[in-house]
Short mmCIF file of N, CA and C in Angstrom, two decimals:
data_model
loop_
_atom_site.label_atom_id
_atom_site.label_comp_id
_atom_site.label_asym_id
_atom_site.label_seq_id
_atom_site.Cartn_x
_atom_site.Cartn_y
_atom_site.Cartn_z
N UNK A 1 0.92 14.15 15.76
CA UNK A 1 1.71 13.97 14.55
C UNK A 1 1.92 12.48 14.31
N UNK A 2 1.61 11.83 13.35
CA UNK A 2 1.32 10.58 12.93
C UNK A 2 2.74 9.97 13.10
N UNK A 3 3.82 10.83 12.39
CA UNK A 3 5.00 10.47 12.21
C UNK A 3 6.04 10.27 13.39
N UNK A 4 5.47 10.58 14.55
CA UNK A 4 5.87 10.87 15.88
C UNK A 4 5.21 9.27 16.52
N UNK A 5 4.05 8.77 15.84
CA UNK A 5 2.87 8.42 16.85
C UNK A 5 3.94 7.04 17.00
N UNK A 6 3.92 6.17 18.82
CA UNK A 6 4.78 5.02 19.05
C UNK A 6 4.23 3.66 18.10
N UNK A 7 2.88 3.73 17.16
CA UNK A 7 3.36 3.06 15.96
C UNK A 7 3.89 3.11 14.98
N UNK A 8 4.25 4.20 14.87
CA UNK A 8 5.06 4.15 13.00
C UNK A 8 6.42 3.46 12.81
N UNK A 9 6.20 2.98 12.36
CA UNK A 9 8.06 2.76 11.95
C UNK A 9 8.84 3.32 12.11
N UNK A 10 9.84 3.59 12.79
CA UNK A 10 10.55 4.71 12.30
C UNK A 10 11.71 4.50 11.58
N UNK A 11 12.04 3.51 11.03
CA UNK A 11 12.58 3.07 9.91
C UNK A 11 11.89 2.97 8.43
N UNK A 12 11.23 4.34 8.67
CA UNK A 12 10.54 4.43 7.14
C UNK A 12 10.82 5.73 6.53
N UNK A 13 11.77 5.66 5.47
CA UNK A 13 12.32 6.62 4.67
C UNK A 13 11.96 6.43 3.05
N UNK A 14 11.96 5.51 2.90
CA UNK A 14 11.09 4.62 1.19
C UNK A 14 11.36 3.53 1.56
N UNK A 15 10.28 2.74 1.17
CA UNK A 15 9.73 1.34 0.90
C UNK A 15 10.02 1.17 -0.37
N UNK A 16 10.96 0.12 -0.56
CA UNK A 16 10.97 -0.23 -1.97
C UNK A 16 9.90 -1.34 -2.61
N UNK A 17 9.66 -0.82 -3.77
CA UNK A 17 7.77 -1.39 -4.23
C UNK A 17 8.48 -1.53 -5.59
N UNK A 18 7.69 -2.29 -6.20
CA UNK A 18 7.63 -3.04 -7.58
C UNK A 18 6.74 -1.96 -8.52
N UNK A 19 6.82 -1.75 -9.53
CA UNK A 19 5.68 -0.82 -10.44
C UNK A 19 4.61 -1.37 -9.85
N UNK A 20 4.34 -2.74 -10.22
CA UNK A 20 3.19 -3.24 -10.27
C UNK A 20 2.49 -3.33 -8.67
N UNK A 21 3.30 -3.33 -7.61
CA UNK A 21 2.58 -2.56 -6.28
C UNK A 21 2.72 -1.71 -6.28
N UNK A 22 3.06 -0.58 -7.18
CA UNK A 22 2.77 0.59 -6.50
C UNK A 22 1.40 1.17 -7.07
N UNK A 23 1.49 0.47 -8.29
CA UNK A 23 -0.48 0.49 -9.27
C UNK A 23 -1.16 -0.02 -8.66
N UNK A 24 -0.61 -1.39 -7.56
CA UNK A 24 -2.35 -1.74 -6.63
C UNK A 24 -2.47 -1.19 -5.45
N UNK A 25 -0.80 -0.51 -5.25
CA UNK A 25 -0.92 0.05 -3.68
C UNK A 25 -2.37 1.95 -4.22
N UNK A 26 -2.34 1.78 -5.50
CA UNK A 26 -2.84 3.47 -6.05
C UNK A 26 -4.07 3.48 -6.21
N UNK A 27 -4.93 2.21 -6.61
CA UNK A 27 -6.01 1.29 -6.87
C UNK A 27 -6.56 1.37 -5.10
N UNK A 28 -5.89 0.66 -4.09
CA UNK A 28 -6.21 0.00 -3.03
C UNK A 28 -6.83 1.67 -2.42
N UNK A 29 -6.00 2.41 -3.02
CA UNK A 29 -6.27 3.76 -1.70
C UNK A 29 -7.48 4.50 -2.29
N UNK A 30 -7.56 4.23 -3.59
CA UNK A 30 -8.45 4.58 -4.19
C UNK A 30 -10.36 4.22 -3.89
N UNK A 31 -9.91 3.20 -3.06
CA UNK A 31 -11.10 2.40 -2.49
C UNK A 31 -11.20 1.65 -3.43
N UNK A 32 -10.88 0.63 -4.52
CA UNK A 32 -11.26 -0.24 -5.58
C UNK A 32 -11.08 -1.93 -4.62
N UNK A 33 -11.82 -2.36 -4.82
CA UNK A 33 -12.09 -3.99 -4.37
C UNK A 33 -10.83 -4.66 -4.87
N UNK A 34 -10.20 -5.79 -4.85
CA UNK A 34 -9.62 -6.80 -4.92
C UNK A 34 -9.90 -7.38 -6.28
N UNK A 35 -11.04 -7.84 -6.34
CA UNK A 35 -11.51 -8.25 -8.09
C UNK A 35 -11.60 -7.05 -8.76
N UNK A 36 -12.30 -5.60 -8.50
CA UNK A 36 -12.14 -4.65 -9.70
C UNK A 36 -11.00 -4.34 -9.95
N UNK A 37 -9.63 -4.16 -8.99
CA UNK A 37 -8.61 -4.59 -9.36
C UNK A 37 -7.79 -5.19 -10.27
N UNK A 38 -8.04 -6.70 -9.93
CA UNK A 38 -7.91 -7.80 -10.69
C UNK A 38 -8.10 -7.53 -12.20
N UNK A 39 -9.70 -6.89 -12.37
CA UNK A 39 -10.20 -6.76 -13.85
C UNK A 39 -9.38 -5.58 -14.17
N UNK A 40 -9.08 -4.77 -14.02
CA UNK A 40 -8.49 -3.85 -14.65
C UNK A 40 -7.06 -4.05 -15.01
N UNK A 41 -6.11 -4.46 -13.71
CA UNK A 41 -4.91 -5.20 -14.51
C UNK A 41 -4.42 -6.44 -15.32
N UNK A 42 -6.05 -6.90 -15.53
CA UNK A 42 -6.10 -7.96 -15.95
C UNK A 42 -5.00 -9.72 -15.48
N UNK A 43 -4.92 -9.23 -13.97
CA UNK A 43 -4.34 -9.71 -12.82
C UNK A 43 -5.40 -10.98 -12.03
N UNK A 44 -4.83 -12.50 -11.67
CA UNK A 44 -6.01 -13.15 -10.79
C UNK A 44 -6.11 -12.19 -9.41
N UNK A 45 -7.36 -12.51 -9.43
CA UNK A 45 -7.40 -11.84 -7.88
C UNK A 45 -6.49 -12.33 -6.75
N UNK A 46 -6.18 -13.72 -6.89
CA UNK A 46 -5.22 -13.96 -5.78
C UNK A 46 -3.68 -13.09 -5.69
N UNK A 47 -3.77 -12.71 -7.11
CA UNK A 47 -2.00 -11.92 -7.24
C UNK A 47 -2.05 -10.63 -6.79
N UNK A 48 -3.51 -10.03 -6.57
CA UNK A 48 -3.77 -8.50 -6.34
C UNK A 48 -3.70 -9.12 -4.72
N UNK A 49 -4.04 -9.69 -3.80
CA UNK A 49 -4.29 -10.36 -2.78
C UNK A 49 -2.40 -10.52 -1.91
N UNK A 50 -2.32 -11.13 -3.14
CA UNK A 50 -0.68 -11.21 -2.71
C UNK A 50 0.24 -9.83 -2.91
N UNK A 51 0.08 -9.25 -3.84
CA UNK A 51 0.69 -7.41 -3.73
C UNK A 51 0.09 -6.93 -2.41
N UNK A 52 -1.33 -7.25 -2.41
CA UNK A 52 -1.82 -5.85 -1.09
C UNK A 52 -1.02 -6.83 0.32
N UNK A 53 -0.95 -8.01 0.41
CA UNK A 53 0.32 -8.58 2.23
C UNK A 53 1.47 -8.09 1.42
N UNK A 54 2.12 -8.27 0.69
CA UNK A 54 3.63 -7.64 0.22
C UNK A 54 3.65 -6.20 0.80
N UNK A 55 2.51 -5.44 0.66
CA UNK A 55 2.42 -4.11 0.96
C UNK A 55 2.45 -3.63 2.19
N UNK A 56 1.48 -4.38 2.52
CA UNK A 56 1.01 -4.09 4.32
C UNK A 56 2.29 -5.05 4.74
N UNK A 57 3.06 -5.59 4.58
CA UNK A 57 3.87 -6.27 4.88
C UNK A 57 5.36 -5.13 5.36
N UNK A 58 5.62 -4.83 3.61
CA UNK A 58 7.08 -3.41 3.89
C UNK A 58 6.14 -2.64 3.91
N UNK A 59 4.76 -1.66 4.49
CA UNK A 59 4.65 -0.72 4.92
C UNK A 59 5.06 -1.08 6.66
N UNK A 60 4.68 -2.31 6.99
CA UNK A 60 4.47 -2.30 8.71
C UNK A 60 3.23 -2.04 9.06
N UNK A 61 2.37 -1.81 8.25
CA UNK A 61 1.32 -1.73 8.37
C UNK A 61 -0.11 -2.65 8.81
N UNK A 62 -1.09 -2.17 9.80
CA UNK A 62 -1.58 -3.37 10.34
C UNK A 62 -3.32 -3.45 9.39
N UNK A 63 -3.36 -2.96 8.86
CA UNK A 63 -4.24 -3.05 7.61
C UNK A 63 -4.12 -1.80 6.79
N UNK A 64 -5.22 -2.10 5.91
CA UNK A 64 -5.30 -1.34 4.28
C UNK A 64 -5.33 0.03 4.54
N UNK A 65 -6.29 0.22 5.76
CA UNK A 65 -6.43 2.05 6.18
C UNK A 65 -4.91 2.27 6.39
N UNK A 66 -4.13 1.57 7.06
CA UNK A 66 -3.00 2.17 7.40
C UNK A 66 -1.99 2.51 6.57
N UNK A 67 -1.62 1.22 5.65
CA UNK A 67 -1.37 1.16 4.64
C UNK A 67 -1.29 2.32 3.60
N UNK A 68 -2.59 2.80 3.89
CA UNK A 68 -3.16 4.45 2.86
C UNK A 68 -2.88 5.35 4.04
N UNK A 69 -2.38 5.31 4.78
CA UNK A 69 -1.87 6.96 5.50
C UNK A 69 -0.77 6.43 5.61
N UNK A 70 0.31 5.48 5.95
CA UNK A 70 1.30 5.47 5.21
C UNK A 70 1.93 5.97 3.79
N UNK A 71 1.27 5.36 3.32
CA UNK A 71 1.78 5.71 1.49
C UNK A 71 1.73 7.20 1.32
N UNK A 72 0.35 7.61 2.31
CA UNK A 72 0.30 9.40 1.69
C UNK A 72 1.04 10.16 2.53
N UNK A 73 1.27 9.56 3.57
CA UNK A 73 2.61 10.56 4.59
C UNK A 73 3.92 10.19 4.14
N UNK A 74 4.25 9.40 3.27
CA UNK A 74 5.35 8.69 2.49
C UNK A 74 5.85 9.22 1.23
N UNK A 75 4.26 10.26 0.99
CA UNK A 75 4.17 10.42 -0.83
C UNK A 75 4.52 9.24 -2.04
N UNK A 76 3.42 8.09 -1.43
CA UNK A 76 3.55 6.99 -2.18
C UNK A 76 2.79 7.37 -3.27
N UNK A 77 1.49 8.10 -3.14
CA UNK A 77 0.53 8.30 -4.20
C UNK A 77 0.45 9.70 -4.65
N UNK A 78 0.54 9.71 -5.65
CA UNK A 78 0.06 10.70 -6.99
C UNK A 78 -0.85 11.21 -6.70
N UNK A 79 -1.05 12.30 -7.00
CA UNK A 79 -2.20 13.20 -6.80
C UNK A 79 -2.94 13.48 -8.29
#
């Protein structure tokens, strides 16, 4: 059980996220790159760059995979 496992947080009940991370945290899980990103929110890539460490940052997360089983054991993302 993930939610059990001695990495998770266990100070994770909601992460408070900005609209606008929670559209690149929805993008990121989606598998979309950093620049296709970028082009679609019409965002520099460095600001999509800076949402996804903000993210992995209040998830606790030690990269992007994690990041995305976070968010979906979290019900960060929409189905």
């Amino acid at each position: 059980n993930l939610l059990k496992h001695k990495d998770y947080p266990q100070n994770h009940c909601r992460v408070n996220i900005s609209d606008r991370e929670q559209e690149v945290l929805q993008l990121l899980c989606l598998g979309y790159t950093v620049g296709y990103i970028a082009k679609i929110l019409k965002l520099s890539p460095h600001t999509i760059i800076s949402h996804k460490k903000n993210l992995i940052n209040k998830f606790e997360a030690r990269n992007v995979v994690r990041l995305g089983v976070l968010a979906e054991r979290l019900g960060y993302l929409k189905g």
